[in-house]
Coordinates of N, CA and C in Angstrom, one line a residue:
M1 N 46.4 231.7 -15.4 CA 45.6 231.4 -15.0 C 44.9 230.4 -15.8
D2 N 44.0 229.8 -15.2 CA 43.5 228.9 -16.1 C 42.0 229.2 -15.9
Y3 N 41.7 230.0 -17.1 CA 40.0 230.7 -17.5 C 39.1 230.0 -17.4
T4 N 39.8 228.4 -18.5 CA 38.3 227.4 -18.5 C 38.2 226.7 -17.1
E5 N 38.6 226.5 -16.2 CA 38.4 225.8 -14.9 C 37.3 227.0 -14.5
L6 N 38.1 228.1 -14.6 CA 37.3 229.2 -13.8 C 35.7 229.0 -14.4
F7 N 35.6 229.5 -15.8 CA 34.6 229.3 -16.3 C 33.8 228.4 -16.5
Y8 N 33.9 227.0 -15.9 CA 33.6 226.1 -15.7 C 32.6 226.3 -14.1
K9 N 33.8 226.8 -13.4 CA 32.8 227.0 -11.6 C 32.0 228.0 -11.8
L10 N 32.4 228.9 -12.5 CA 31.1 229.6 -12.8 C 29.9 229.5 -13.3
G11 N 29.8 228.5 -14.0 CA 28.8 228.2 -15.3 C 28.6 228.9 -16.3
A12 N 29.5 229.2 -16.8 CA 29.6 230.4 -17.9 C 29.8 228.9 -19.0
I13 N 30.7 227.9 -18.6 CA 30.5 226.9 -19.6 C 30.2 225.3 -19.0
Q14 N 29.3 224.8 -19.4 CA 28.2 223.8 -18.7 C 28.3 222.5 -19.4
K15 N 28.6 221.3 -19.1 CA 29.3 219.9 -19.9 C 27.5 219.2 -19.5
G16 N 26.9 218.6 -20.5 CA 25.4 218.0 -20.1 C 24.9 217.5 -21.6
H17 N 23.7 217.7 -21.7 CA 22.7 217.6 -22.7 C 22.2 218.8 -23.2
F18 N 22.3 219.3 -24.5 CA 21.2 220.6 -24.3 C 20.7 220.5 -25.7
I19 N 19.8 220.9 -26.2 CA 19.1 221.2 -27.1 C 19.1 222.9 -27.6
R20 N 20.0 223.6 -29.1 CA 19.9 224.5 -29.0 C 18.9 224.9 -29.6
S21 N 18.9 226.0 -30.0 CA 17.5 226.9 -30.6 C 17.3 226.5 -31.9
S22 N 18.8 225.9 -33.1 CA 18.7 225.7 -33.9 C 18.1 224.2 -33.9
G23 N 17.5 223.2 -32.8 CA 17.1 222.2 -32.5 C 17.7 221.2 -32.8
R24 N 19.5 221.6 -32.9 CA 20.3 220.5 -32.9 C 20.9 220.2 -31.4
H25 N 21.1 219.3 -31.1 CA 21.8 218.7 -29.6 C 23.0 218.8 -29.3
T26 N 23.8 219.2 -28.5 CA 25.0 219.2 -28.3 C 25.3 219.0 -26.6
D27 N 26.8 218.6 -26.5 CA 27.2 218.6 -25.1 C 28.1 219.6 -24.2
I28 N 27.8 220.3 -24.8 CA 28.3 222.4 -23.9 C 27.5 222.9 -24.3
Y29 N 27.1 224.2 -23.0 CA 26.4 224.8 -23.3 C 27.4 226.1 -22.8
V30 N 27.7 227.5 -24.2 CA 28.1 228.2 -23.2 C 27.4 229.6 -22.7
Q31 N 27.6 230.6 -21.5 CA 26.8 231.5 -21.5 C 28.0 232.6 -20.8
C32 N 28.4 233.3 -21.5 CA 29.3 234.3 -20.9 C 29.0 235.2 -20.0
A33 N 27.6 235.6 -20.2 CA 27.3 236.7 -19.8 C 27.2 236.5 -18.1
R34 N 26.9 235.1 -17.5 CA 27.4 234.2 -16.1 C 28.8 235.4 -15.5
L35 N 29.6 235.6 -16.6 CA 31.1 236.0 -16.1 C 30.7 237.6 -15.5
F36 N 29.6 238.0 -15.9 CA 29.3 239.4 -15.5 C 28.4 239.5 -14.4
E37 N 27.9 238.2 -13.9 CA 27.2 238.3 -12.8 C 28.1 239.5 -11.4
N38 N 29.1 239.2 -11.2 CA 29.8 239.8 -10.1 C 30.7 240.9 -11.1
P39 N 30.8 242.3 -10.6 CA 31.7 243.2 -11.8 C 33.1 242.5 -11.6
S40 N 33.8 242.5 -10.2 CA 35.0 242.1 -10.0 C 35.5 241.1 -11.3
T41 N 34.5 240.3 -11.4 CA 34.6 239.1 -12.0 C 35.0 239.5 -13.5
G42 N 33.9 240.5 -13.8 CA 33.8 240.5 -15.3 C 35.1 241.5 -15.7
A43 N 35.4 242.4 -14.5 CA 36.6 243.6 -15.0 C 37.9 242.3 -15.0
M44 N 38.2 241.1 -14.4 CA 39.0 240.2 -14.5 C 39.5 239.8 -15.9
V45 N 38.3 239.5 -16.3 CA 37.9 238.4 -17.7 C 38.5 239.6 -18.8
A46 N 38.0 240.7 -18.4 CA 37.9 242.0 -19.2 C 39.6 242.3 -19.7
K47 N 40.1 242.6 -18.1 CA 41.5 242.9 -18.0 C 42.8 241.7 -18.6
G48 N 42.0 240.3 -18.0 CA 43.1 239.1 -19.0 C 43.1 239.4 -20.7
L49 N 42.0 239.5 -21.0 CA 41.8 239.8 -22.6 C 42.6 240.9 -23.0
A50 N 42.6 242.0 -22.3 CA 43.3 243.3 -22.6 C 44.8 243.2 -22.3
E51 N 45.2 242.4 -21.8 CA 46.7 242.2 -21.8 C 47.4 242.0 -22.9
N52 N 46.4 241.2 -23.8 CA 47.2 241.2 -25.3 C 47.7 242.6 -26.1
F53 N 46.7 243.2 -25.7 CA 47.1 244.6 -26.9 C 47.6 245.7 -26.0
V54 N 47.9 245.2 -24.6 CA 49.0 246.9 -24.1 C 49.7 247.5 -25.3
G55 N 49.6 248.3 -25.7 CA 50.6 248.9 -26.4 C 50.6 249.0 -27.4
E56 N 49.3 248.4 -27.8 CA 49.4 248.1 -29.9 C 48.7 249.2 -29.8
P57 N 48.6 249.6 -31.4 CA 48.0 250.6 -32.3 C 46.3 250.7 -32.4
I58 N 45.9 250.9 -30.9 CA 44.3 250.7 -31.1 C 43.6 251.9 -31.1
D59 N 43.0 252.0 -32.1 CA 41.9 253.4 -31.7 C 40.7 253.1 -30.9
I60 N 40.0 251.9 -31.7 CA 38.7 252.0 -31.3 C 38.4 250.8 -30.5
V61 N 37.8 250.0 -29.9 CA 37.4 249.0 -29.2 C 35.9 248.6 -29.9
M62 N 35.7 247.4 -30.6 CA 34.3 247.6 -31.1 C 33.7 246.1 -31.0
S63 N 32.7 246.0 -30.4 CA 31.9 244.3 -30.3 C 30.6 244.9 -31.2
A64 N 29.9 243.4 -30.9 CA 28.6 243.3 -31.7 C 27.6 243.2 -30.6
A65 N 26.3 243.8 -30.4 CA 25.3 243.3 -29.6 C 24.5 242.3 -29.8
I66 N 24.4 241.5 -29.0 CA 23.9 241.7 -27.3 C 25.6 241.4 -26.3
G67 N 25.5 240.0 -27.2 CA 26.4 239.0 -26.5 C 28.0 239.8 -26.0
G68 N 28.5 240.5 -27.2 CA 29.8 241.3 -27.2 C 29.9 242.5 -26.6
M69 N 28.7 242.9 -26.1 CA 28.9 244.4 -25.2 C 29.6 244.7 -24.2
L70 N 29.0 244.0 -22.8 CA 30.0 244.2 -21.7 C 31.2 243.7 -22.0
I71 N 31.7 242.8 -22.4 CA 33.2 242.4 -22.4 C 33.9 243.4 -23.2
G72 N 33.4 244.0 -24.7 CA 34.1 244.6 -25.2 C 33.8 245.8 -24.4
Y73 N 32.8 246.3 -23.7 CA 32.7 247.5 -23.0 C 34.3 247.5 -21.8
E74 N 34.2 246.4 -21.4 CA 35.2 246.3 -20.2 C 36.9 246.3 -20.9
V75 N 37.1 245.4 -22.1 CA 38.1 245.9 -22.6 C 38.7 247.3 -22.6
A76 N 37.5 247.7 -23.5 CA 38.0 249.2 -23.8 C 38.3 250.2 -22.5
R77 N 37.4 250.0 -21.8 CA 37.5 250.2 -20.5 C 39.1 249.9 -19.5
A78 N 39.6 248.8 -19.8 CA 41.1 248.3 -19.4 C 41.8 249.0 -20.2
L79 N 41.9 249.3 -21.7 CA 42.7 249.9 -22.2 C 42.5 251.2 -22.5
D80 N 41.7 252.0 -21.9 CA 41.3 253.4 -22.0 C 41.1 253.8 -23.3
K81 N 40.2 252.8 -24.0 CA 40.4 253.6 -25.6 C 38.3 253.7 -25.9
P82 N 38.0 254.3 -26.6 CA 36.7 254.3 -27.0 C 35.9 252.9 -27.6
F83 N 35.1 252.8 -26.8 CA 33.9 252.1 -26.9 C 32.9 251.9 -28.0
I84 N 32.3 251.1 -28.8 CA 31.5 251.6 -29.8 C 30.6 249.8 -29.9
Y85 N 29.5 249.8 -30.6 CA 29.1 248.4 -31.0 C 28.0 248.5 -32.3
C86 N 28.1 247.5 -33.0 CA 27.3 247.5 -33.9 C 26.0 246.8 -33.4
E87 N 25.1 246.3 -34.4 CA 24.0 246.0 -33.7 C 22.8 245.6 -35.4
R88 N 22.0 244.5 -35.1 CA 21.2 243.9 -36.3 C 20.2 245.0 -36.8
Q89 N 20.0 244.9 -37.7 CA 18.5 245.7 -38.3 C 18.6 245.1 -39.7
D90 N 17.2 244.5 -39.5 CA 16.3 243.7 -40.5 C 17.5 243.1 -41.0
G91 N 18.1 242.1 -40.3 CA 19.0 240.9 -40.3 C 20.7 241.4 -41.0
A92 N 20.9 242.5 -41.0 CA 22.2 243.0 -41.5 C 22.6 244.0 -40.3
M93 N 24.3 243.5 -39.9 CA 25.0 244.4 -38.6 C 25.4 246.1 -39.4
V94 N 25.1 246.4 -38.6 CA 25.1 247.9 -38.7 C 25.3 248.6 -37.6
I95 N 26.5 250.1 -37.9 CA 26.8 250.8 -36.8 C 25.3 252.1 -37.2
K96 N 25.1 252.2 -35.5 CA 23.9 252.9 -35.3 C 24.5 253.7 -34.0
R97 N 23.1 254.8 -33.6 CA 23.2 255.8 -32.6 C 24.5 256.6 -32.3
G98 N 24.7 257.5 -33.6 CA 25.7 257.9 -33.7 C 27.0 257.9 -33.6
F99 N 27.5 256.7 -33.8 CA 28.8 255.8 -33.5 C 29.4 256.3 -35.0
K100 N 30.7 256.7 -34.9 CA 31.6 257.0 -36.0 C 32.7 256.0 -35.8
I101 N 33.5 255.7 -37.2 CA 34.7 254.8 -36.9 C 35.5 256.1 -38.0
P102 N 36.5 256.7 -37.7 CA 37.0 257.4 -38.7 C 37.7 256.6 -39.6
E103 N 37.9 257.1 -40.7 CA 39.0 256.6 -41.8 C 40.2 256.6 -41.5
N104 N 40.6 255.0 -41.6 CA 42.1 254.7 -41.0 C 42.3 254.2 -39.7
A105 N 41.1 254.1 -39.0 CA 41.0 253.6 -37.4 C 41.3 251.8 -37.5
N106 N 42.4 252.1 -36.4 CA 42.5 250.7 -36.4 C 41.6 250.0 -34.8
V107 N 40.8 249.4 -35.0 CA 40.0 248.7 -34.3 C 40.3 247.5 -34.2
L108 N 40.1 247.2 -32.6 CA 40.1 245.8 -32.4 C 38.5 245.1 -31.6
L109 N 38.2 244.0 -32.4 CA 36.9 243.5 -32.6 C 36.8 242.4 -31.6
I110 N 35.8 242.5 -30.1 CA 35.8 241.6 -29.1 C 34.4 241.3 -29.6
E111 N 34.8 239.7 -28.7 CA 33.3 238.9 -28.5 C 33.2 238.5 -27.4
D112 N 32.0 238.0 -27.2 CA 31.7 237.2 -26.0 C 32.6 235.6 -26.3
E113 N 32.2 235.4 -27.3 CA 31.9 233.8 -28.2 C 32.0 234.2 -29.4
I114 N 33.1 232.9 -30.3 CA 33.3 232.8 -31.2 C 32.6 231.4 -31.7
T115 N 31.6 231.0 -32.5 CA 31.6 230.0 -32.9 C 32.2 229.5 -34.5
T116 N 31.3 230.2 -35.3 CA 31.4 230.4 -36.9 C 32.0 231.4 -37.3
G117 N 32.1 232.8 -36.7 CA 32.4 233.5 -37.2 C 31.8 234.8 -37.5
T118 N 30.3 234.2 -38.2 CA 29.5 235.2 -38.8 C 29.4 236.7 -38.7
S119 N 29.4 237.2 -37.1 CA 29.4 238.6 -36.5 C 30.1 239.2 -36.9
V120 N 31.7 238.5 -36.4 CA 33.3 239.1 -37.1 C 33.2 239.4 -37.9
R121 N 32.8 238.7 -39.3 CA 33.3 238.7 -40.7 C 32.4 239.9 -41.0
E122 N 31.2 240.5 -40.2 CA 30.5 241.2 -40.9 C 30.8 242.9 -40.1
M123 N 31.4 242.3 -39.1 CA 31.9 243.6 -38.3 C 33.3 244.0 -38.9
M124 N 34.2 243.2 -39.9 CA 35.4 243.2 -40.2 C 34.8 243.9 -41.8
E125 N 33.5 243.8 -42.5 CA 33.0 244.3 -43.7 C 32.7 246.1 -43.6
I126 N 32.1 245.9 -41.9 CA 31.7 247.5 -41.9 C 33.0 248.0 -42.1
L127 N 34.4 247.8 -41.0 CA 35.5 248.8 -41.1 C 36.2 248.5 -42.5
R128 N 36.0 247.5 -43.5 CA 36.6 247.8 -44.8 C 35.6 248.3 -45.7
A129 N 34.4 248.9 -45.5 CA 33.5 249.9 -46.3 C 34.2 251.5 -45.8
L130 N 34.4 251.2 -44.2 CA 34.7 252.7 -43.7 C 36.1 252.8 -43.6
G131 N 36.7 252.1 -44.5 CA 38.3 252.6 -44.6 C 39.2 252.4 -43.4
A132 N 38.3 251.7 -42.5 CA 39.3 251.0 -41.1 C 39.7 249.9 -41.2
S133 N 40.4 249.6 -40.4 CA 41.3 248.5 -40.4 C 41.1 247.5 -39.0
C134 N 41.2 246.7 -39.2 CA 40.7 245.2 -37.6 C 42.0 245.0 -37.8
V135 N 42.8 245.1 -36.2 CA 43.7 244.7 -35.8 C 44.0 243.5 -35.3
A136 N 43.0 243.2 -34.6 CA 42.8 241.7 -33.9 C 41.7 241.0 -33.7
V137 N 41.2 240.2 -33.6 CA 40.1 239.7 -32.9 C 39.8 238.8 -31.5
A138 N 39.4 239.2 -30.8 CA 39.7 238.4 -29.2 C 37.8 238.2 -28.6
C139 N 38.4 237.1 -28.1 CA 37.2 236.6 -27.5 C 37.2 235.8 -25.9
I140 N 36.0 235.8 -25.0 CA 36.5 235.2 -23.9 C 36.2 233.5 -24.0
I141 N 35.2 233.1 -25.3 CA 35.8 231.8 -25.5 C 35.3 231.3 -26.9
D142 N 36.4 230.5 -27.6 CA 36.3 230.3 -28.9 C 36.1 228.8 -28.9
K143 N 35.2 228.8 -29.4 CA 34.1 227.5 -30.1 C 34.3 227.2 -31.2
S144 N 35.2 227.9 -31.8 CA 35.0 227.2 -33.7 C 36.1 226.1 -34.0
N145 N 36.5 225.5 -33.1 CA 37.3 224.3 -32.9 C 38.7 224.3 -33.4
E146 N 38.8 226.0 -34.0 CA 40.5 226.0 -34.9 C 40.4 226.3 -36.0
K147 N 38.9 226.1 -36.6 CA 38.4 226.2 -38.3 C 38.9 227.6 -38.7
L148 N 38.5 228.9 -37.8 CA 38.9 230.3 -38.4 C 39.9 231.2 -38.5
N149 N 40.0 231.7 -39.7 CA 40.9 232.2 -39.8 C 40.7 233.8 -40.5
F150 N 40.8 234.8 -39.5 CA 40.4 235.9 -40.2 C 41.1 236.7 -40.5
G151 N 42.7 236.5 -40.6 CA 43.5 236.8 -41.6 C 44.2 238.2 -40.2
V152 N 44.0 238.4 -39.3 CA 44.4 239.3 -38.4 C 44.7 237.9 -37.1
P153 N 45.8 238.4 -36.1 CA 45.6 237.8 -35.2 C 44.3 237.6 -34.1
K154 N 44.6 236.3 -33.7 CA 42.7 235.8 -33.1 C 43.3 235.7 -31.8
F155 N 42.9 236.1 -31.1 CA 42.9 235.4 -29.2 C 41.7 235.1 -28.4
S156 N 41.9 234.3 -27.4 CA 41.0 234.1 -26.8 C 41.2 233.5 -25.4
L157 N 40.5 233.5 -24.3 CA 40.9 232.9 -23.0 C 40.7 231.5 -22.6
A158 N 39.7 231.1 -23.7 CA 39.4 229.6 -23.7 C 38.9 229.1 -24.6
K159 N 39.6 228.0 -25.1 CA 38.9 227.1 -26.4 C 38.3 226.1 -25.7
V160 N 36.7 225.9 -26.1 CA 36.0 224.5 -25.8 C 35.7 224.2 -27.1
E161 N 36.0 222.8 -27.3 CA 35.8 222.0 -28.3 C 34.1 221.2 -27.9
V162 N 33.0 221.9 -29.1 CA 31.8 221.7 -29.1 C 31.3 220.9 -30.0
Q163 N 30.6 219.8 -30.0 CA 30.1 219.1 -30.7 C 28.6 219.2 -30.9
N164 N 27.9 218.9 -31.8 CA 26.5 219.0 -32.0 C 25.9 218.4 -33.0
W165 N 24.6 217.5 -33.2 CA 24.4 216.6 -33.8 C 22.7 216.7 -33.9
R166 N 22.2 216.3 -34.9 CA 21.2 216.4 -35.2 C 20.4 215.5 -34.4
S167 N 18.9 215.4 -33.9 CA 18.3 214.6 -32.6 C 18.6 213.6 -32.9
S168 N 18.4 213.2 -34.0 CA 18.0 211.7 -34.4 C 19.4 211.1 -34.2
D169 N 20.5 211.8 -34.6 CA 22.0 211.1 -34.5 C 22.6 211.4 -33.1
C170 N 22.0 212.1 -32.3 CA 22.5 212.5 -30.7 C 22.4 210.9 -30.1
P171 N 24.1 211.0 -29.5 CA 24.3 209.8 -28.7 C 23.8 209.6 -27.5
M172 N 24.0 211.3 -27.0 CA 23.3 211.3 -25.8 C 22.1 210.5 -25.5
C173 N 21.0 210.9 -26.5 CA 19.8 210.6 -26.7 C 19.3 209.0 -26.7
K174 N 20.8 208.5 -27.6 CA 20.7 207.2 -27.7 C 21.0 206.0 -26.1
E175 N 21.5 206.8 -25.3 CA 21.8 206.2 -23.9 C 20.9 206.0 -23.4

């Protein structure tokens, strides 16, 4: 299946002229939440990611709140594995709500989209501190332009090259 084409069709990936919250201008906008407006579409997307991990030694699926929660839960459901999430508290990623990760657990990290990899690295650090292992990282849409290496396999359903500029350098503003 061509997931990239589907994601454009569903509005999860849009081309145009957008201003990010940072003030930088970009030609691509990604909103993975659009894939979960229809539960059957969300389940299909999750199954597409989960297929990469059937039979792998995974004990827990973990995501970061908020963006990764829907896809993380659906991947965990497809794999019939426990799901937990971490969230930001005082600027740091933490595990709360009574979630526990046993020592030596094999954890699959799931995100909706990956751009800089900051959340993934923070989750990996949590796992290391707890004596658990990240076995792989997966996301719906990879916007990293292939710049990231987490030291474990990385999977995505779509890769999108996103460019961004300061407003003074934006070629779309100059048109």
